[in-house]
PDB file of C-alpha atoms in Angstrom:
ATOM      1  CA  UNK A1358      -2.548 -20.315 -25.269  1.00 88.00           C
ATOM      2  CA  UNK A1359      -4.996 -20.424 -22.403  1.00 93.00           C
ATOM      3  CA  UNK A1360      -2.669 -20.885 -19.484  1.00 94.00           C
ATOM      4  CA  UNK A1361      -5.435 -21.415 -16.909  1.00 94.00           C
ATOM      5  CA  UNK A1362      -7.082 -24.249 -18.902  1.00 96.00           C
ATOM      6  CA  UNK A1363      -3.637 -25.822 -19.619  1.00 95.00           C
ATOM      7  CA  UNK A1364      -2.830 -25.609 -15.913  1.00 95.00           C
ATOM      8  CA  UNK A1365      -6.153 -27.143 -14.981  1.00 95.00           C
ATOM      9  CA  UNK A1366      -5.392 -30.085 -17.369  1.00 95.00           C
ATOM     10  CA  UNK A1367      -1.923 -30.515 -15.822  1.00 95.00           C
ATOM     11  CA  UNK A1368      -0.002 -29.560 -18.968  1.00 95.00           C
ATOM     12  CA  UNK A1369       2.937 -28.034 -17.037  1.00 95.00           C
ATOM     13  CA  UNK A1370       5.473 -28.826 -19.702  1.00 96.00           C
ATOM     14  CA  UNK A1371       3.460 -27.044 -22.381  1.00 96.00           C
ATOM     15  CA  UNK A1372       3.151 -24.027 -20.177  1.00 95.00           C
ATOM     16  CA  UNK A1373       6.902 -24.027 -19.473  1.00 96.00           C
ATOM     17  CA  UNK A1374       7.669 -24.207 -23.173  1.00 95.00           C
ATOM     18  CA  UNK A1375       5.213 -21.228 -23.891  1.00 95.00           C
ATOM     19  CA  UNK A1376       6.898 -18.975 -21.300  1.00 93.00           C
ATOM     20  CA  UNK A1377       7.733 -16.472 -23.993  1.00 94.00           C
ATOM     21  CA  UNK A1378       3.952 -15.873 -24.483  1.00 95.00           C
ATOM     22  CA  UNK A1379       3.216 -14.996 -20.864  1.00 94.00           C
ATOM     23  CA  UNK A1380       1.670 -11.571 -20.593  1.00 93.00           C
ATOM     24  CA  UNK A1381      -0.136 -11.089 -17.259  1.00 93.00           C
ATOM     25  CA  UNK A1382       0.803 -11.599 -13.620  1.00 91.00           C
ATOM     26  CA  UNK A1383      -1.697 -14.429 -13.397  1.00 94.00           C
ATOM     27  CA  UNK A1384       0.032 -16.247 -16.280  1.00 95.00           C
ATOM     28  CA  UNK A1385       3.409 -15.655 -14.687  1.00 95.00           C
ATOM     29  CA  UNK A1386       2.096 -17.258 -11.498  1.00 95.00           C
ATOM     30  CA  UNK A1387       0.786 -20.235 -13.499  1.00 96.00           C
ATOM     31  CA  UNK A1388       4.212 -20.454 -15.158  1.00 97.00           C
ATOM     32  CA  UNK A1389       6.058 -20.341 -11.840  1.00 96.00           C
ATOM     33  CA  UNK A1390       3.979 -23.044 -10.319  1.00 96.00           C
ATOM     34  CA  UNK A1391       4.238 -25.191 -13.479  1.00 96.00           C
ATOM     35  CA  UNK A1392       8.024 -24.906 -13.324  1.00 96.00           C
ATOM     36  CA  UNK A1393       7.926 -25.847  -9.725  1.00 96.00           C
ATOM     37  CA  UNK A1394       5.760 -28.922 -10.381  1.00 96.00           C
ATOM     38  CA  UNK A1395       8.270 -29.899 -13.054  1.00 96.00           C
ATOM     39  CA  UNK A1396      11.098 -29.730 -10.509  1.00 96.00           C
ATOM     40  CA  UNK A1397      12.708 -26.745 -12.245  1.00 96.00           C
ATOM     41  CA  UNK A1398      13.125 -24.990  -8.922  1.00 96.00           C
ATOM     42  CA  UNK A1399      15.698 -22.302  -9.974  1.00 96.00           C
ATOM     43  CA  UNK A1400      13.539 -21.192 -12.894  1.00 96.00           C
ATOM     44  CA  UNK A1401      10.387 -21.264 -10.810  1.00 96.00           C
ATOM     45  CA  UNK A1402      12.083 -19.172  -8.031  1.00 97.00           C
ATOM     46  CA  UNK A1403      13.154 -16.623 -10.573  1.00 95.00           C
ATOM     47  CA  UNK A1404       9.596 -16.273 -11.931  1.00 96.00           C
ATOM     48  CA  UNK A1405       8.063 -16.174  -8.419  1.00 95.00           C
ATOM     49  CA  UNK A1406      10.568 -13.597  -7.213  1.00 94.00           C
ATOM     50  CA  UNK A1407       9.459 -11.190 -10.067  1.00 92.00           C
ATOM     51  CA  UNK A1408       5.883 -11.700  -8.909  1.00 93.00           C
ATOM     52  CA  UNK A1409       6.833 -11.054  -5.300  1.00 90.00           C
ATOM     53  CA  UNK A1410       8.374  -7.672  -6.236  1.00 87.00           C
ATOM     54  CA  UNK A1411       5.305  -6.773  -8.092  1.00 89.00           C
ATOM     55  CA  UNK A1412       3.103  -7.705  -5.231  1.00 88.00           C
ATOM     56  CA  UNK A1413       5.166  -5.515  -2.818  1.00 83.00           C
ATOM     57  CA  UNK A1414       4.432  -2.541  -5.005  1.00 84.00           C
ATOM     58  CA  UNK A1415       0.713  -3.420  -5.654  1.00 89.00           C
ATOM     59  CA  UNK A1416      -0.115  -4.233  -2.081  1.00 90.00           C
ATOM     60  CA  UNK A1417      -0.045  -0.455  -1.267  1.00 89.00           C
ATOM     61  CA  UNK A1418      -3.581  -0.489  -2.762  1.00 93.00           C
ATOM     62  CA  UNK A1419      -4.734  -2.340   0.352  1.00 91.00           C
ATOM     63  CA  UNK A1420      -3.475   0.569   2.496  1.00 90.00           C
ATOM     64  CA  UNK A1421      -5.476   3.105   0.556  1.00 90.00           C
ATOM     65  CA  UNK A1422      -8.489   0.827   0.620  1.00 92.00           C
ATOM     66  CA  UNK A1423      -8.225   0.698   4.390  1.00 88.00           C
ATOM     67  CA  UNK A1424      -8.055   4.483   4.484  1.00 86.00           C
ATOM     68  CA  UNK A1425     -11.165   4.785   2.434  1.00 89.00           C
ATOM     69  CA  UNK A1426     -13.118   2.202   4.452  1.00 86.00           C
ATOM     70  CA  UNK A1427     -11.959   3.974   7.671  1.00 82.00           C
ATOM     71  CA  UNK A1428     -13.158   7.337   6.357  1.00 82.00           C
ATOM     72  CA  UNK A1429     -16.521   5.740   5.572  1.00 85.00           C
ATOM     73  CA  UNK A1430     -16.661   4.256   9.115  1.00 82.00           C
ATOM     74  CA  UNK A1431     -16.343   0.753   7.664  1.00 85.00           C
ATOM     75  CA  UNK A1432     -13.962  -0.405  10.353  1.00 81.00           C
ATOM     76  CA  UNK A1433     -14.283  -4.175   9.749  1.00 84.00           C
ATOM     77  CA  UNK A1434     -13.443  -3.758   6.098  1.00 88.00           C
ATOM     78  CA  UNK A1435     -10.564  -1.382   6.984  1.00 86.00           C
ATOM     79  CA  UNK A1436      -9.232  -3.890   9.422  1.00 86.00           C
ATOM     80  CA  UNK A1437      -9.335  -6.772   6.898  1.00 88.00           C
ATOM     81  CA  UNK A1438      -7.513  -4.628   4.293  1.00 89.00           C
ATOM     82  CA  UNK A1439      -4.794  -3.615   6.840  1.00 88.00           C
ATOM     83  CA  UNK A1440      -4.299  -7.190   8.059  1.00 86.00           C
ATOM     84  CA  UNK A1441      -3.556  -8.165   4.451  1.00 88.00           C
ATOM     85  CA  UNK A1442      -1.327  -5.031   3.980  1.00 87.00           C
ATOM     86  CA  UNK A1443       0.674  -5.471   7.224  1.00 84.00           C
ATOM     87  CA  UNK A1444       1.745  -8.985   6.174  1.00 83.00           C
ATOM     88  CA  UNK A1445       4.005  -7.135   3.705  1.00 84.00           C
ATOM     89  CA  UNK A1446       4.692  -4.024   5.767  1.00 83.00           C
ATOM     90  CA  UNK A1447       4.488  -4.992   9.441  1.00 81.00           C
ATOM     91  CA  UNK A1448       6.399  -1.929  10.656  1.00 83.00           C
ATOM     92  CA  UNK A1449       4.141   0.677   9.029  1.00 83.00           C
ATOM     93  CA  UNK A1450       2.973   2.812  11.960  1.00 79.00           C
ATOM     94  CA  UNK A1451       0.548   4.881   9.853  1.00 79.00           C
ATOM     95  CA  UNK A1452      -1.219   1.679   8.832  1.00 79.00           C
ATOM     96  CA  UNK A1453      -1.793   0.777  12.544  1.00 72.00           C
ATOM     97  CA  UNK A1454      -3.093   4.321  13.303  1.00 74.00           C
ATOM     98  CA  UNK A1455      -5.981   3.784  10.857  1.00 72.00           C
ATOM     99  CA  UNK A1456      -7.435   0.997  13.045  1.00 63.00           C
ATOM    100  CA  UNK A1457      -7.860   3.432  15.965  1.00 61.00           C
ATOM    101  CA  UNK A1458     -11.602   3.823  15.923  1.00 53.00           C
ATOM    102  CA  UNK A1459     -13.137   7.008  17.413  1.00 46.00           C
ATOM    103  CA  UNK A1460     -15.106   6.298  20.526  1.00 39.00           C
ATOM    104  CA  UNK A1461     -18.857   6.433  19.694  1.00 39.00           C
ATOM    105  CA  UNK A1462     -19.531   8.122  23.072  1.00 34.00           C
ATOM    106  CA  UNK A1463     -17.340  11.092  22.255  1.00 36.00           C
ATOM    107  CA  UNK A1464     -19.359  12.464  19.357  1.00 41.00           C
ATOM    108  CA  UNK A1465     -18.820  16.036  20.577  1.00 39.00           C
ATOM    109  CA  UNK A1466     -15.112  15.673  20.546  1.00 39.00           C
ATOM    110  CA  UNK A1467     -14.560  15.739  16.758  1.00 43.00           C
ATOM    111  CA  UNK A1468     -11.779  18.097  15.894  1.00 53.00           C
ATOM    112  CA  UNK A1469     -12.022  20.693  13.141  1.00 62.00           C
ATOM    113  CA  UNK A1470      -9.171  20.714  10.726  1.00 67.00           C
ATOM    114  CA  UNK A1471      -6.748  23.501  11.685  1.00 78.00           C
ATOM    115  CA  UNK A1472      -3.187  24.476  10.904  1.00 81.00           C
ATOM    116  CA  UNK A1473      -2.322  23.683  14.532  1.00 82.00           C
ATOM    117  CA  UNK A1474      -3.808  20.224  14.267  1.00 81.00           C
ATOM    118  CA  UNK A1475      -1.776  19.744  10.994  1.00 83.00           C
ATOM    119  CA  UNK A1476       1.442  20.893  12.781  1.00 84.00           C
ATOM    120  CA  UNK A1477       0.862  18.446  15.690  1.00 82.00           C
ATOM    121  CA  UNK A1478       0.411  15.556  13.307  1.00 82.00           C
ATOM    122  CA  UNK A1479       3.578  16.626  11.501  1.00 85.00           C
ATOM    123  CA  UNK A1480       5.593  16.877  14.740  1.00 85.00           C
ATOM    124  CA  UNK A1481       4.483  13.329  15.635  1.00 83.00           C
ATOM    125  CA  UNK A1482       5.534  12.032  12.215  1.00 82.00           C
ATOM    126  CA  UNK A1483       2.032  11.523  10.827  1.00 83.00           C
ATOM    127  CA  UNK A1484       2.861  13.408   7.664  1.00 83.00           C
ATOM    128  CA  UNK A1485       0.106  11.996   5.568  1.00 83.00           C
ATOM    129  CA  UNK A1486      -2.556  13.133   8.015  1.00 84.00           C
ATOM    130  CA  UNK A1487      -0.968  16.595   8.250  1.00 85.00           C
ATOM    131  CA  UNK A1488      -0.955  16.819   4.502  1.00 86.00           C
ATOM    132  CA  UNK A1489      -4.634  15.892   4.225  1.00 84.00           C
ATOM    133  CA  UNK A1490      -5.412  18.727   6.736  1.00 85.00           C
ATOM    134  CA  UNK A1491      -3.258  21.140   4.902  1.00 84.00           C
ATOM    135  CA  UNK A1492      -4.893  20.259   1.582  1.00 84.00           C
ATOM    136  CA  UNK A1493      -8.373  20.962   3.185  1.00 81.00           C
ATOM    137  CA  UNK A1494      -7.160  24.247   4.578  1.00 83.00           C
ATOM    138  CA  UNK A1495      -5.615  25.382   1.329  1.00 84.00           C
ATOM    139  CA  UNK A1496      -8.850  24.732  -0.516  1.00 81.00           C
ATOM    140  CA  UNK A1497     -10.443  27.562   1.566  1.00 79.00           C
ATOM    141  CA  UNK A1498      -7.363  29.777   2.039  1.00 75.00           C
ATOM    142  CA  UNK A1499      -5.142  29.120  -0.958  1.00 69.00           C
ATOM    143  CA  UNK A1500      -3.780  32.686  -0.880  1.00 76.00           C
ATOM    144  CA  UNK A1501      -2.092  32.221   2.532  1.00 79.00           C
ATOM    145  CA  UNK A1502       1.649  31.970   1.669  1.00 84.00           C
ATOM    146  CA  UNK A1503       2.702  30.844   5.181  1.00 86.00           C
ATOM    147  CA  UNK A1504       0.280  27.983   5.270  1.00 84.00           C
ATOM    148  CA  UNK A1505       1.403  26.925   1.690  1.00 86.00           C
ATOM    149  CA  UNK A1506       5.016  27.109   2.922  1.00 87.00           C
ATOM    150  CA  UNK A1507       4.314  24.886   5.945  1.00 87.00           C
ATOM    151  CA  UNK A1508       2.471  22.379   3.769  1.00 86.00           C
ATOM    152  CA  UNK A1509       5.389  22.104   1.388  1.00 88.00           C
ATOM    153  CA  UNK A1510       7.789  21.524   4.286  1.00 90.00           C
ATOM    154  CA  UNK A1511       5.594  18.734   5.628  1.00 87.00           C
ATOM    155  CA  UNK A1512       5.324  17.284   2.121  1.00 88.00           C
ATOM    156  CA  UNK A1513       9.165  17.239   1.903  1.00 86.00           C
ATOM    157  CA  UNK A1514       9.412  15.473   5.218  1.00 86.00           C
ATOM    158  CA  UNK A1515       6.810  12.949   4.070  1.00 82.00           C
ATOM    159  CA  UNK A1516       8.753  12.201   0.956  1.00 84.00           C
ATOM    160  CA  UNK A1517      11.933  11.820   2.862  1.00 84.00           C
ATOM    161  CA  UNK A1518      10.257   9.413   5.302  1.00 83.00           C
ATOM    162  CA  UNK A1519       8.885   7.417   2.383  1.00 81.00           C
ATOM    163  CA  UNK A1520      12.199   7.294   0.580  1.00 82.00           C
ATOM    164  CA  UNK A1521      13.860   6.150   3.803  1.00 80.00           C
ATOM    165  CA  UNK A1522      11.368   3.318   4.319  1.00 79.00           C
ATOM    166  CA  UNK A1523      11.819   2.307   0.728  1.00 80.00           C
ATOM    167  CA  UNK A1524      15.630   2.264   1.053  1.00 79.00           C
ATOM    168  CA  UNK A1525      15.285   0.264   4.199  1.00 78.00           C
ATOM    169  CA  UNK A1526      13.218  -2.419   2.412  1.00 76.00           C
ATOM    170  CA  UNK A1527      15.720  -2.543  -0.416  1.00 76.00           C
ATOM    171  CA  UNK A1528      18.483  -3.274   2.056  1.00 77.00           C
ATOM    172  CA  UNK A1529      16.550  -6.332   3.303  1.00 68.00           C
TER     173      UNK A1529
END
């Protein structure tokens, strides 16, 4: 069954009866809307809640798109992706930090990645930035056991922070 064509034709009952053939998220959305239009609100809500849970997991793609745009100095595109991302995760401090554009007049003030800079980021709770710096440093000095040990500690803290945020969202 072509769910989109059936939806465009207003064949909501046929879509609802073909619910066992739904395979994609788009088809589930069409099913949910069709159930809603048929007045089957509890069934529609069940289908739409499944979609919402999936969206909450997939929306993290917007965060990483924003990071990539920011690294490429495409700040408008980064901002657009973050606006869409923060609709789901409004309390994500790291996402807001991406929007901080470097001042174009301070070109000479670009910092070189260093273990000290990574430590400062980690102390401020910016674990992902710290891990990125450690990763760059470990590419050139992979034999330094102390640096590797520090990076692993920061990685552990980052994982804990991520898990705490995840548990907090589950409580809501």
